[in-house]
Amino acid sequence: MKKLIKSLFILLSRLPFSILYGFSSVLYVITYHFIWYRKKIVKNNLLIAFPDKTPKERKQIEKDFYKNFSDFIVELIKTFSMKGEDYDKRIQFTNLEISKQCLNEKKDVILLIGHMFNWEWLTGISNDLYQKNTYAVYKKVASNFFDQEVHKSRSRFGAIPLTVKEVGRTMLKLPNDGSHIFLFVADQSPFLGRIHYELNFFNRLTPAFNGYDKIARKKDYAIIYVDMVKIKRGKYEARLKRITPDKEYFKENEIVEKFYKELTQNIKTHPAIWLWSHKRWKYTSGKDYQL
């Protein structure tokens, strides 16, 4: 059965984008108008984030999100067989001179991004960076098949996949000489028993991962935020922005705070490309928060 599913996904991935985006349009109708996939979560998240917007404005963001989410699903399928030239056509990276600047400073880099579509295609940046080694941090998924495919897709163009459990040891072991970049999708919710830090995110006290903050300060890494823009269907722009400390060095959790500040602005500017179906505000102050 696993071989059959894998063969099916590979076969679908070889279809041209025009056909896959046709599937996406059908998927949007099914998820939004028939099965209502996580619609209550999306509605409540939008209300939390944009209480000042009118119901009509939030409704439009909601619809646009489901269209982008459907595109994201077929784009994930396409990664099973995408080639380097496909990435070059689909995602444009700007401000790459920041990568060279960090190399000249002999500082390794933490590259931070939120769940902005299409964050999975960001691993294609490894061939454009000046650093020798790009590590893509990911959380293992329950399905061995999909976990293996995620591993393959993130390593196809030179990135080195690292699980969340592996990354800390790897970062502490490697020399900070400017030749390494670590890519984190950093806006996930920590488990209830592992909440060590909370911050203001869309005027809601929100638990946040901060492990990368500790390592970055310990080893004096450079920090870069990736501002994502969906130009049109199947076309993205990833803009690199250097995050710098207010003083000579970052204070505790300053990197986390500044990451969420950049992410908030990214979401406000392009609200329909963030993953609103995620239960981002399910915990507040260590207690359950029911949507």
PDB file of C-alpha atoms in Angstrom:
ATOM      1  CA  MET A   1       0.000   0.000   0.000  1.00  0.00           C
ATOM      2  CA  LYS A   2       2.830   2.427   0.861  1.00  0.00           C
ATOM      3  CA  LYS A   3       4.486   1.782  -2.491  1.00  0.00           C
ATOM      4  CA  LEU A   4       1.177   2.391  -4.250  1.00  0.00           C
ATOM      5  CA  ILE A   5       0.634   5.700  -2.414  1.00  0.00           C
ATOM      6  CA  LYS A   6       4.203   6.781  -3.140  1.00  0.00           C
ATOM      7  CA  SER A   7       3.814   5.923  -6.834  1.00  0.00           C
ATOM      8  CA  LEU A   8       0.555   7.887  -6.953  1.00  0.00           C
ATOM      9  CA  PHE A   9       2.133  10.999  -5.423  1.00  0.00           C
ATOM     10  CA  ILE A  10       5.126  10.806  -7.749  1.00  0.00           C
ATOM     11  CA  LEU A  11       2.806  10.406 -10.733  1.00  0.00           C
ATOM     12  CA  LEU A  12       0.745  13.430  -9.650  1.00  0.00           C
ATOM     13  CA  SER A  13       3.904  15.471  -9.042  1.00  0.00           C
ATOM     14  CA  ARG A  14       4.915  15.037 -12.666  1.00  0.00           C
ATOM     15  CA  LEU A  15       1.787  16.757 -13.893  1.00  0.00           C
ATOM     16  CA  PRO A  16       2.287  20.353 -15.098  1.00  0.00           C
ATOM     17  CA  PHE A  17       1.489  23.166 -12.691  1.00  0.00           C
ATOM     18  CA  SER A  18      -1.493  24.204 -14.800  1.00  0.00           C
ATOM     19  CA  ILE A  19      -3.249  20.898 -14.106  1.00  0.00           C
ATOM     20  CA  LEU A  20      -2.213  20.786 -10.453  1.00  0.00           C
ATOM     21  CA  TYR A  21      -3.602  24.262  -9.865  1.00  0.00           C
ATOM     22  CA  GLY A  22      -6.824  23.057 -11.483  1.00  0.00           C
ATOM     23  CA  PHE A  23      -6.900  20.364  -8.786  1.00  0.00           C
ATOM     24  CA  SER A  24      -6.232  23.107  -6.238  1.00  0.00           C
ATOM     25  CA  SER A  25      -9.333  25.021  -7.343  1.00  0.00           C
ATOM     26  CA  VAL A  26     -11.434  21.889  -6.851  1.00  0.00           C
ATOM     27  CA  LEU A  27      -9.775  21.249  -3.485  1.00  0.00           C
ATOM     28  CA  TYR A  28     -10.651  24.792  -2.378  1.00  0.00           C
ATOM     29  CA  VAL A  29     -14.354  24.213  -3.148  1.00  0.00           C
ATOM     30  CA  ILE A  30     -14.318  20.914  -1.226  1.00  0.00           C
ATOM     31  CA  THR A  31     -12.442  22.143   1.863  1.00  0.00           C
ATOM     32  CA  TYR A  32     -14.175  25.504   2.130  1.00  0.00           C
ATOM     33  CA  HIS A  33     -17.725  24.892   0.966  1.00  0.00           C
ATOM     34  CA  PHE A  34     -18.341  21.232   1.810  1.00  0.00           C
ATOM     35  CA  ILE A  35     -16.172  19.718   4.544  1.00  0.00           C
ATOM     36  CA  TRP A  36     -15.420  23.071   6.255  1.00  0.00           C
ATOM     37  CA  TYR A  37     -11.867  22.043   7.099  1.00  0.00           C
ATOM     38  CA  ARG A  38     -10.975  23.703  10.437  1.00  0.00           C
ATOM     39  CA  LYS A  39     -13.196  26.632   9.531  1.00  0.00           C
ATOM     40  CA  LYS A  40     -14.076  27.406  13.156  1.00  0.00           C
ATOM     41  CA  ILE A  41     -10.383  27.608  14.061  1.00  0.00           C
ATOM     42  CA  VAL A  42      -9.649  29.874  11.097  1.00  0.00           C
ATOM     43  CA  LYS A  43     -12.567  32.195  11.892  1.00  0.00           C
ATOM     44  CA  ASN A  44     -11.588  32.534  15.544  1.00  0.00           C
ATOM     45  CA  ASN A  45      -7.912  33.055  14.753  1.00  0.00           C
ATOM     46  CA  LEU A  46      -8.799  35.852  12.339  1.00  0.00           C
ATOM     47  CA  LEU A  47     -11.053  37.430  14.951  1.00  0.00           C
ATOM     48  CA  ILE A  48      -8.209  37.336  17.497  1.00  0.00           C
ATOM     49  CA  ALA A  49      -5.699  38.820  15.050  1.00  0.00           C
ATOM     50  CA  PHE A  50      -7.947  41.361  13.345  1.00  0.00           C
ATOM     51  CA  PRO A  51     -10.705  42.479  15.731  1.00  0.00           C
ATOM     52  CA  ASP A  52     -10.817  45.906  14.060  1.00  0.00           C
ATOM     53  CA  LYS A  53     -11.537  44.530  10.609  1.00  0.00           C
ATOM     54  CA  THR A  54     -15.134  44.215   9.470  1.00  0.00           C
ATOM     55  CA  PRO A  55     -16.736  40.739   9.186  1.00  0.00           C
ATOM     56  CA  LYS A  56     -16.676  41.193   5.424  1.00  0.00           C
ATOM     57  CA  GLU A  57     -12.923  41.909   5.443  1.00  0.00           C
ATOM     58  CA  ARG A  58     -12.198  38.881   7.630  1.00  0.00           C
ATOM     59  CA  LYS A  59     -14.400  36.738   5.383  1.00  0.00           C
ATOM     60  CA  GLN A  60     -12.339  37.746   2.360  1.00  0.00           C
ATOM     61  CA  ILE A  61      -9.071  36.867   4.125  1.00  0.00           C
ATOM     62  CA  GLU A  62     -10.639  33.543   5.108  1.00  0.00           C
ATOM     63  CA  LYS A  63     -11.559  32.690   1.512  1.00  0.00           C
ATOM     64  CA  ASP A  64      -8.173  33.784   0.194  1.00  0.00           C
ATOM     65  CA  PHE A  65      -6.455  31.693   2.865  1.00  0.00           C
ATOM     66  CA  TYR A  66      -8.278  28.526   1.776  1.00  0.00           C
ATOM     67  CA  LYS A  67      -7.323  29.200  -1.846  1.00  0.00           C
ATOM     68  CA  ASN A  68      -3.675  29.647  -0.851  1.00  0.00           C
ATOM     69  CA  PHE A  69      -3.830  26.588   1.396  1.00  0.00           C
ATOM     70  CA  SER A  70      -5.123  24.493  -1.511  1.00  0.00           C
ATOM     71  CA  ASP A  71      -2.295  25.808  -3.699  1.00  0.00           C
ATOM     72  CA  PHE A  72       0.143  24.875  -0.935  1.00  0.00           C
ATOM     73  CA  ILE A  73      -1.100  21.269  -0.897  1.00  0.00           C
ATOM     74  CA  VAL A  74      -0.540  20.759  -4.625  1.00  0.00           C
ATOM     75  CA  GLU A  75       2.804  22.572  -4.398  1.00  0.00           C
ATOM     76  CA  LEU A  76       3.860  20.062  -1.726  1.00  0.00           C
ATOM     77  CA  ILE A  77       2.931  17.241  -4.088  1.00  0.00           C
ATOM     78  CA  LYS A  78       4.929  18.925  -6.859  1.00  0.00           C
ATOM     79  CA  THR A  79       8.069  18.888  -4.683  1.00  0.00           C
ATOM     80  CA  PHE A  80       8.238  15.088  -5.145  1.00  0.00           C
ATOM     81  CA  SER A  81       9.699  15.688  -8.600  1.00  0.00           C
ATOM     82  CA  MET A  82      10.693  19.362  -8.781  1.00  0.00           C
ATOM     83  CA  LYS A  83      14.051  20.246 -10.261  1.00  0.00           C
ATOM     84  CA  GLY A  84      16.356  23.135  -9.480  1.00  0.00           C
ATOM     85  CA  GLU A  85      15.206  25.173 -12.464  1.00  0.00           C
ATOM     86  CA  ASP A  86      11.601  24.804 -11.248  1.00  0.00           C
ATOM     87  CA  TYR A  87      12.514  26.449  -7.938  1.00  0.00           C
ATOM     88  CA  ASP A  88      14.394  29.208  -9.734  1.00  0.00           C
ATOM     89  CA  LYS A  89      11.253  30.030 -11.704  1.00  0.00           C
ATOM     90  CA  ARG A  90       8.892  29.826  -8.732  1.00  0.00           C
ATOM     91  CA  ILE A  91      10.672  31.555  -5.869  1.00  0.00           C
ATOM     92  CA  GLN A  92      12.886  34.634  -6.007  1.00  0.00           C
ATOM     93  CA  PHE A  93      15.316  35.470  -3.210  1.00  0.00           C
ATOM     94  CA  THR A  94      16.255  39.086  -2.542  1.00  0.00           C
ATOM     95  CA  ASN A  95      18.838  40.773  -0.295  1.00  0.00           C
ATOM     96  CA  LEU A  96      21.162  37.769  -0.541  1.00  0.00           C
ATOM     97  CA  GLU A  97      24.082  40.116   0.088  1.00  0.00           C
ATOM     98  CA  ILE A  98      23.151  39.794   3.780  1.00  0.00           C
ATOM     99  CA  SER A  99      24.301  36.170   3.573  1.00  0.00           C
ATOM    100  CA  LYS A 100      27.656  37.317   2.207  1.00  0.00           C
ATOM    101  CA  GLN A 101      27.910  39.942   4.941  1.00  0.00           C
ATOM    102  CA  CYS A 102      27.513  37.258   7.630  1.00  0.00           C
ATOM    103  CA  LEU A 103      30.133  35.091   5.926  1.00  0.00           C
ATOM    104  CA  ASN A 104      32.576  38.004   5.914  1.00  0.00           C
ATOM    105  CA  GLU A 105      31.884  38.515   9.626  1.00  0.00           C
ATOM    106  CA  LYS A 106      32.633  34.790  10.156  1.00  0.00           C
ATOM    107  CA  LYS A 107      29.279  34.334  11.851  1.00  0.00           C
ATOM    108  CA  ASP A 108      27.032  31.353  11.388  1.00  0.00           C
ATOM    109  CA  VAL A 109      23.393  32.237  10.708  1.00  0.00           C
ATOM    110  CA  ILE A 110      19.956  31.341  12.022  1.00  0.00           C
ATOM    111  CA  LEU A 111      17.376  31.917   9.292  1.00  0.00           C
ATOM    112  CA  LEU A 112      13.886  32.408  10.777  1.00  0.00           C
ATOM    113  CA  ILE A 113      10.546  32.138   8.996  1.00  0.00           C
ATOM    114  CA  GLY A 114       6.932  31.683  10.043  1.00  0.00           C
ATOM    115  CA  HIS A 115       4.349  29.402   8.464  1.00  0.00           C
ATOM    116  CA  MET A 116       3.975  31.734   5.500  1.00  0.00           C
ATOM    117  CA  PHE A 117       3.196  30.064   2.168  1.00  0.00           C
ATOM    118  CA  ASN A 118       5.239  28.519   0.731  1.00  0.00           C
ATOM    119  CA  TRP A 119       7.760  28.011   3.479  1.00  0.00           C
ATOM    120  CA  GLU A 120       8.567  24.490   2.217  1.00  0.00           C
ATOM    121  CA  TRP A 121      10.064  25.902  -0.970  1.00  0.00           C
ATOM    122  CA  LEU A 122      12.498  27.976   1.062  1.00  0.00           C
ATOM    123  CA  THR A 123      14.961  25.067   1.155  1.00  0.00           C
ATOM    124  CA  GLY A 124      15.713  25.946  -2.461  1.00  0.00           C
ATOM    125  CA  ILE A 125      17.664  28.919  -1.096  1.00  0.00           C
ATOM    126  CA  SER A 126      20.635  26.700  -0.208  1.00  0.00           C
ATOM    127  CA  ASN A 127      22.119  27.033  -3.706  1.00  0.00           C
ATOM    128  CA  ASP A 128      21.857  30.841  -3.567  1.00  0.00           C
ATOM    129  CA  LEU A 129      23.482  31.400  -0.185  1.00  0.00           C
ATOM    130  CA  TYR A 130      27.176  32.148   0.297  1.00  0.00           C
ATOM    131  CA  GLN A 131      27.455  29.715   3.195  1.00  0.00           C
ATOM    132  CA  LYS A 132      28.785  26.216   2.488  1.00  0.00           C
ATOM    133  CA  ASN A 133      26.224  24.310   4.577  1.00  0.00           C
ATOM    134  CA  THR A 134      22.479  24.930   4.970  1.00  0.00           C
ATOM    135  CA  TYR A 135      20.620  22.926   7.618  1.00  0.00           C
ATOM    136  CA  ALA A 136      16.817  22.684   7.360  1.00  0.00           C
ATOM    137  CA  VAL A 137      15.283  21.976  10.771  1.00  0.00           C
ATOM    138  CA  TYR A 138      12.080  19.951  10.778  1.00  0.00           C
ATOM    139  CA  LYS A 139       9.799  18.064  13.125  1.00  0.00           C
ATOM    140  CA  LYS A 140       9.390  14.386  12.330  1.00  0.00           C
ATOM    141  CA  VAL A 141       5.895  13.405  11.215  1.00  0.00           C
ATOM    142  CA  ALA A 142       4.101  10.260  12.348  1.00  0.00           C
ATOM    143  CA  SER A 143       3.967   8.683   8.899  1.00  0.00           C
ATOM    144  CA  ASN A 144       7.317   7.119   7.956  1.00  0.00           C
ATOM    145  CA  PHE A 145       6.470   7.570   4.279  1.00  0.00           C
ATOM    146  CA  PHE A 146       5.818  11.315   4.530  1.00  0.00           C
ATOM    147  CA  ASP A 147       8.726  11.782   6.933  1.00  0.00           C
ATOM    148  CA  GLN A 148      11.054  10.225   4.372  1.00  0.00           C
ATOM    149  CA  GLU A 149       9.625  12.388   1.596  1.00  0.00           C
ATOM    150  CA  VAL A 150      10.025  15.555   3.687  1.00  0.00           C
ATOM    151  CA  HIS A 151      13.634  14.528   4.317  1.00  0.00           C
ATOM    152  CA  LYS A 152      14.225  13.989   0.586  1.00  0.00           C
ATOM    153  CA  SER A 153      12.557  17.232  -0.497  1.00  0.00           C
ATOM    154  CA  ARG A 154      14.590  19.293   1.953  1.00  0.00           C
ATOM    155  CA  SER A 155      17.866  17.677   0.914  1.00  0.00           C
ATOM    156  CA  ARG A 156      17.267  17.634  -2.848  1.00  0.00           C
ATOM    157  CA  PHE A 157      19.043  20.946  -3.499  1.00  0.00           C
ATOM    158  CA  GLY A 158      21.829  20.773  -0.976  1.00  0.00           C
ATOM    159  CA  ALA A 159      20.110  21.483   2.348  1.00  0.00           C
ATOM    160  CA  ILE A 160      20.937  19.094   5.184  1.00  0.00           C
ATOM    161  CA  PRO A 161      17.764  18.033   7.067  1.00  0.00           C
ATOM    162  CA  LEU A 162      17.973  18.064  10.863  1.00  0.00           C
ATOM    163  CA  THR A 163      15.251  16.978  13.256  1.00  0.00           C
ATOM    164  CA  VAL A 164      14.368  19.213  16.185  1.00  0.00           C
ATOM    165  CA  LYS A 165      16.053  16.704  18.496  1.00  0.00           C
ATOM    166  CA  GLU A 166      19.299  16.780  16.495  1.00  0.00           C
ATOM    167  CA  VAL A 167      19.686  20.479  15.860  1.00  0.00           C
ATOM    168  CA  GLY A 168      20.790  21.639  19.318  1.00  0.00           C
ATOM    169  CA  ARG A 169      23.680  19.172  19.549  1.00  0.00           C
ATOM    170  CA  THR A 170      24.710  19.925  15.977  1.00  0.00           C
ATOM    171  CA  MET A 171      24.779  23.687  16.504  1.00  0.00           C
ATOM    172  CA  LEU A 172      26.809  23.420  19.701  1.00  0.00           C
ATOM    173  CA  LYS A 173      29.288  21.035  18.090  1.00  0.00           C
ATOM    174  CA  LEU A 174      30.002  22.959  14.874  1.00  0.00           C
ATOM    175  CA  PRO A 175      32.493  25.860  14.833  1.00  0.00           C
ATOM    176  CA  ASN A 176      30.979  29.323  14.449  1.00  0.00           C
ATOM    177  CA  ASP A 177      33.025  30.291  11.393  1.00  0.00           C
ATOM    178  CA  GLY A 178      30.398  31.720   9.035  1.00  0.00           C
ATOM    179  CA  SER A 179      29.996  28.596   6.903  1.00  0.00           C
ATOM    180  CA  HIS A 180      26.709  27.299   8.358  1.00  0.00           C
ATOM    181  CA  ILE A 181      23.077  28.425   8.135  1.00  0.00           C
ATOM    182  CA  PHE A 182      20.237  26.903  10.163  1.00  0.00           C
ATOM    183  CA  LEU A 183      16.718  27.327   8.805  1.00  0.00           C
ATOM    184  CA  PHE A 184      13.941  27.350  11.433  1.00  0.00           C
ATOM    185  CA  VAL A 185      10.172  27.581  10.927  1.00  0.00           C
ATOM    186  CA  ALA A 186       9.916  29.240  14.318  1.00  0.00           C
ATOM    187  CA  ASP A 187       6.252  30.041  15.035  1.00  0.00           C
ATOM    188  CA  GLN A 188       5.028  26.604  16.123  1.00  0.00           C
ATOM    189  CA  SER A 189       3.287  26.120  19.469  1.00  0.00           C
ATOM    190  CA  PRO A 190       5.375  24.388  22.134  1.00  0.00           C
ATOM    191  CA  PHE A 191       3.783  21.498  23.984  1.00  0.00           C
ATOM    192  CA  LEU A 192       1.964  22.447  27.168  1.00  0.00           C
ATOM    193  CA  GLY A 193       4.647  20.961  29.416  1.00  0.00           C
ATOM    194  CA  ARG A 194       7.450  22.698  27.506  1.00  0.00           C
ATOM    195  CA  ILE A 195       6.309  26.301  27.684  1.00  0.00           C
ATOM    196  CA  HIS A 196       9.260  28.376  28.885  1.00  0.00           C
ATOM    197  CA  TYR A 197       8.457  31.761  27.396  1.00  0.00           C
ATOM    198  CA  GLU A 198       5.402  33.801  26.397  1.00  0.00           C
ATOM    199  CA  LEU A 199       5.082  37.034  24.468  1.00  0.00           C
ATOM    200  CA  ASN A 200       2.528  39.395  22.989  1.00  0.00           C
ATOM    201  CA  PHE A 201       1.447  38.148  19.568  1.00  0.00           C
ATOM    202  CA  PHE A 202      -1.559  39.961  18.082  1.00  0.00           C
ATOM    203  CA  ASN A 203      -2.432  41.307  21.553  1.00  0.00           C
ATOM    204  CA  ARG A 204      -2.645  37.808  22.990  1.00  0.00           C
ATOM    205  CA  LEU A 205      -0.164  36.318  25.477  1.00  0.00           C
ATOM    206  CA  THR A 206       1.290  33.498  23.383  1.00  0.00           C
ATOM    207  CA  PRO A 207       3.719  30.647  24.229  1.00  0.00           C
ATOM    208  CA  ALA A 208       6.756  30.648  21.958  1.00  0.00           C
ATOM    209  CA  PHE A 209       9.761  28.423  21.311  1.00  0.00           C
ATOM    210  CA  ASN A 210      12.959  30.068  22.470  1.00  0.00           C
ATOM    211  CA  GLY A 211      15.587  27.344  22.251  1.00  0.00           C
ATOM    212  CA  TYR A 212      17.251  28.932  19.218  1.00  0.00           C
ATOM    213  CA  ASP A 213      17.527  32.196  21.169  1.00  0.00           C
ATOM    214  CA  LYS A 214      19.693  30.550  23.822  1.00  0.00           C
ATOM    215  CA  ILE A 215      22.043  28.907  21.331  1.00  0.00           C
ATOM    216  CA  ALA A 216      22.259  32.028  19.141  1.00  0.00           C
ATOM    217  CA  ARG A 217      23.335  34.157  22.105  1.00  0.00           C
ATOM    218  CA  LYS A 218      25.724  31.520  23.415  1.00  0.00           C
ATOM    219  CA  LYS A 219      27.536  31.246  20.055  1.00  0.00           C
ATOM    220  CA  ASP A 220      26.992  34.825  18.813  1.00  0.00           C
ATOM    221  CA  TYR A 221      25.142  33.843  15.632  1.00  0.00           C
ATOM    222  CA  ALA A 222      23.807  36.284  13.064  1.00  0.00           C
ATOM    223  CA  ILE A 223      20.001  36.326  12.737  1.00  0.00           C
ATOM    224  CA  ILE A 224      18.057  36.739   9.503  1.00  0.00           C
ATOM    225  CA  TYR A 225      14.288  36.925   9.066  1.00  0.00           C
ATOM    226  CA  VAL A 226      12.711  35.774   5.790  1.00  0.00           C
ATOM    227  CA  ASP A 227       9.799  37.983   4.746  1.00  0.00           C
ATOM    228  CA  MET A 228       7.546  35.959   2.421  1.00  0.00           C
ATOM    229  CA  VAL A 229       5.374  37.409  -0.340  1.00  0.00           C
ATOM    230  CA  LYS A 230       3.088  35.539  -2.721  1.00  0.00           C
ATOM    231  CA  ILE A 231       3.345  37.525  -5.934  1.00  0.00           C
ATOM    232  CA  LYS A 232       0.802  35.391  -7.776  1.00  0.00           C
ATOM    233  CA  ARG A 233      -0.196  31.758  -8.049  1.00  0.00           C
ATOM    234  CA  GLY A 234       2.975  29.674  -7.937  1.00  0.00           C
ATOM    235  CA  LYS A 235       5.262  32.715  -7.653  1.00  0.00           C
ATOM    236  CA  TYR A 236       6.865  33.768  -4.373  1.00  0.00           C
ATOM    237  CA  GLU A 237       9.448  36.246  -3.188  1.00  0.00           C
ATOM    238  CA  ALA A 238      11.575  35.629  -0.103  1.00  0.00           C
ATOM    239  CA  ARG A 239      13.191  38.807   1.235  1.00  0.00           C
ATOM    240  CA  LEU A 240      16.061  38.478   3.701  1.00  0.00           C
ATOM    241  CA  LYS A 241      16.151  40.981   6.590  1.00  0.00           C
ATOM    242  CA  ARG A 242      18.952  41.147   9.156  1.00  0.00           C
ATOM    243  CA  ILE A 243      17.788  41.203  12.779  1.00  0.00           C
ATOM    244  CA  THR A 244      20.222  43.084  14.992  1.00  0.00           C
ATOM    245  CA  PRO A 245      20.386  43.656  18.775  1.00  0.00           C
ATOM    246  CA  ASP A 246      19.406  46.971  20.340  1.00  0.00           C
ATOM    247  CA  LYS A 247      22.787  47.069  22.081  1.00  0.00           C
ATOM    248  CA  GLU A 248      26.070  45.295  21.367  1.00  0.00           C
ATOM    249  CA  TYR A 249      24.661  41.828  22.059  1.00  0.00           C
ATOM    250  CA  PHE A 250      21.197  40.285  22.127  1.00  0.00           C
ATOM    251  CA  LYS A 251      19.606  40.106  25.552  1.00  0.00           C
ATOM    252  CA  GLU A 252      17.620  37.067  26.645  1.00  0.00           C
ATOM    253  CA  ASN A 253      14.638  36.372  24.309  1.00  0.00           C
ATOM    254  CA  GLU A 254      15.273  39.545  22.294  1.00  0.00           C
ATOM    255  CA  ILE A 255      15.646  37.439  19.145  1.00  0.00           C
ATOM    256  CA  VAL A 256      12.281  35.757  19.779  1.00  0.00           C
ATOM    257  CA  GLU A 257      10.590  39.105  20.346  1.00  0.00           C
ATOM    258  CA  LYS A 258      12.058  40.600  17.175  1.00  0.00           C
ATOM    259  CA  PHE A 259      11.186  37.504  15.129  1.00  0.00           C
ATOM    260  CA  TYR A 260       7.535  37.781  16.162  1.00  0.00           C
ATOM    261  CA  LYS A 261       7.561  41.513  15.472  1.00  0.00           C
ATOM    262  CA  GLU A 262       8.738  40.841  11.906  1.00  0.00           C
ATOM    263  CA  LEU A 263       6.285  37.962  11.518  1.00  0.00           C
ATOM    264  CA  THR A 264       3.385  40.096  12.731  1.00  0.00           C
ATOM    265  CA  GLN A 265       4.164  42.755  10.138  1.00  0.00           C
ATOM    266  CA  ASN A 266       4.557  40.084   7.446  1.00  0.00           C
ATOM    267  CA  ILE A 267       1.109  38.684   8.330  1.00  0.00           C
ATOM    268  CA  LYS A 268      -0.542  42.109   8.470  1.00  0.00           C
ATOM    269  CA  THR A 269       0.851  42.970   5.038  1.00  0.00           C
ATOM    270  CA  HIS A 270      -0.055  39.598   3.489  1.00  0.00           C
ATOM    271  CA  PRO A 271      -2.672  38.087   5.819  1.00  0.00           C
ATOM    272  CA  ALA A 272      -3.976  35.363   3.494  1.00  0.00           C
ATOM    273  CA  ILE A 273      -0.682  33.444   3.301  1.00  0.00           C
ATOM    274  CA  TRP A 274      -0.229  32.566   6.995  1.00  0.00           C
ATOM    275  CA  LEU A 275      -1.369  29.169   8.291  1.00  0.00           C
ATOM    276  CA  TRP A 276      -4.581  30.258  10.035  1.00  0.00           C
ATOM    277  CA  SER A 277      -5.777  26.661  10.433  1.00  0.00           C
ATOM    278  CA  HIS A 278      -3.133  26.045  13.112  1.00  0.00           C
ATOM    279  CA  LYS A 279      -4.337  26.278  16.763  1.00  0.00           C
ATOM    280  CA  ARG A 280      -1.821  28.988  17.569  1.00  0.00           C
ATOM    281  CA  TRP A 281      -3.619  30.361  20.628  1.00  0.00           C
ATOM    282  CA  LYS A 282      -4.693  27.105  22.271  1.00  0.00           C
ATOM    283  CA  TYR A 283      -2.538  27.805  25.335  1.00  0.00           C
ATOM    284  CA  THR A 284      -2.343  31.023  27.295  1.00  0.00           C
ATOM    285  CA  SER A 285      -0.258  31.346  30.465  1.00  0.00           C
ATOM    286  CA  GLY A 286       0.135  27.570  30.526  1.00  0.00           C
ATOM    287  CA  LYS A 287      -3.617  26.952  30.595  1.00  0.00           C
ATOM    288  CA  ASP A 288      -5.916  25.579  27.936  1.00  0.00           C
ATOM    289  CA  TYR A 289      -7.547  28.186  25.764  1.00  0.00           C
ATOM    290  CA  GLN A 290     -10.510  26.781  23.860  1.00  0.00           C
ATOM    291  CA  LEU A 291     -11.296  28.228  20.450  1.00  0.00           C
TER     292      LEU A 291
END
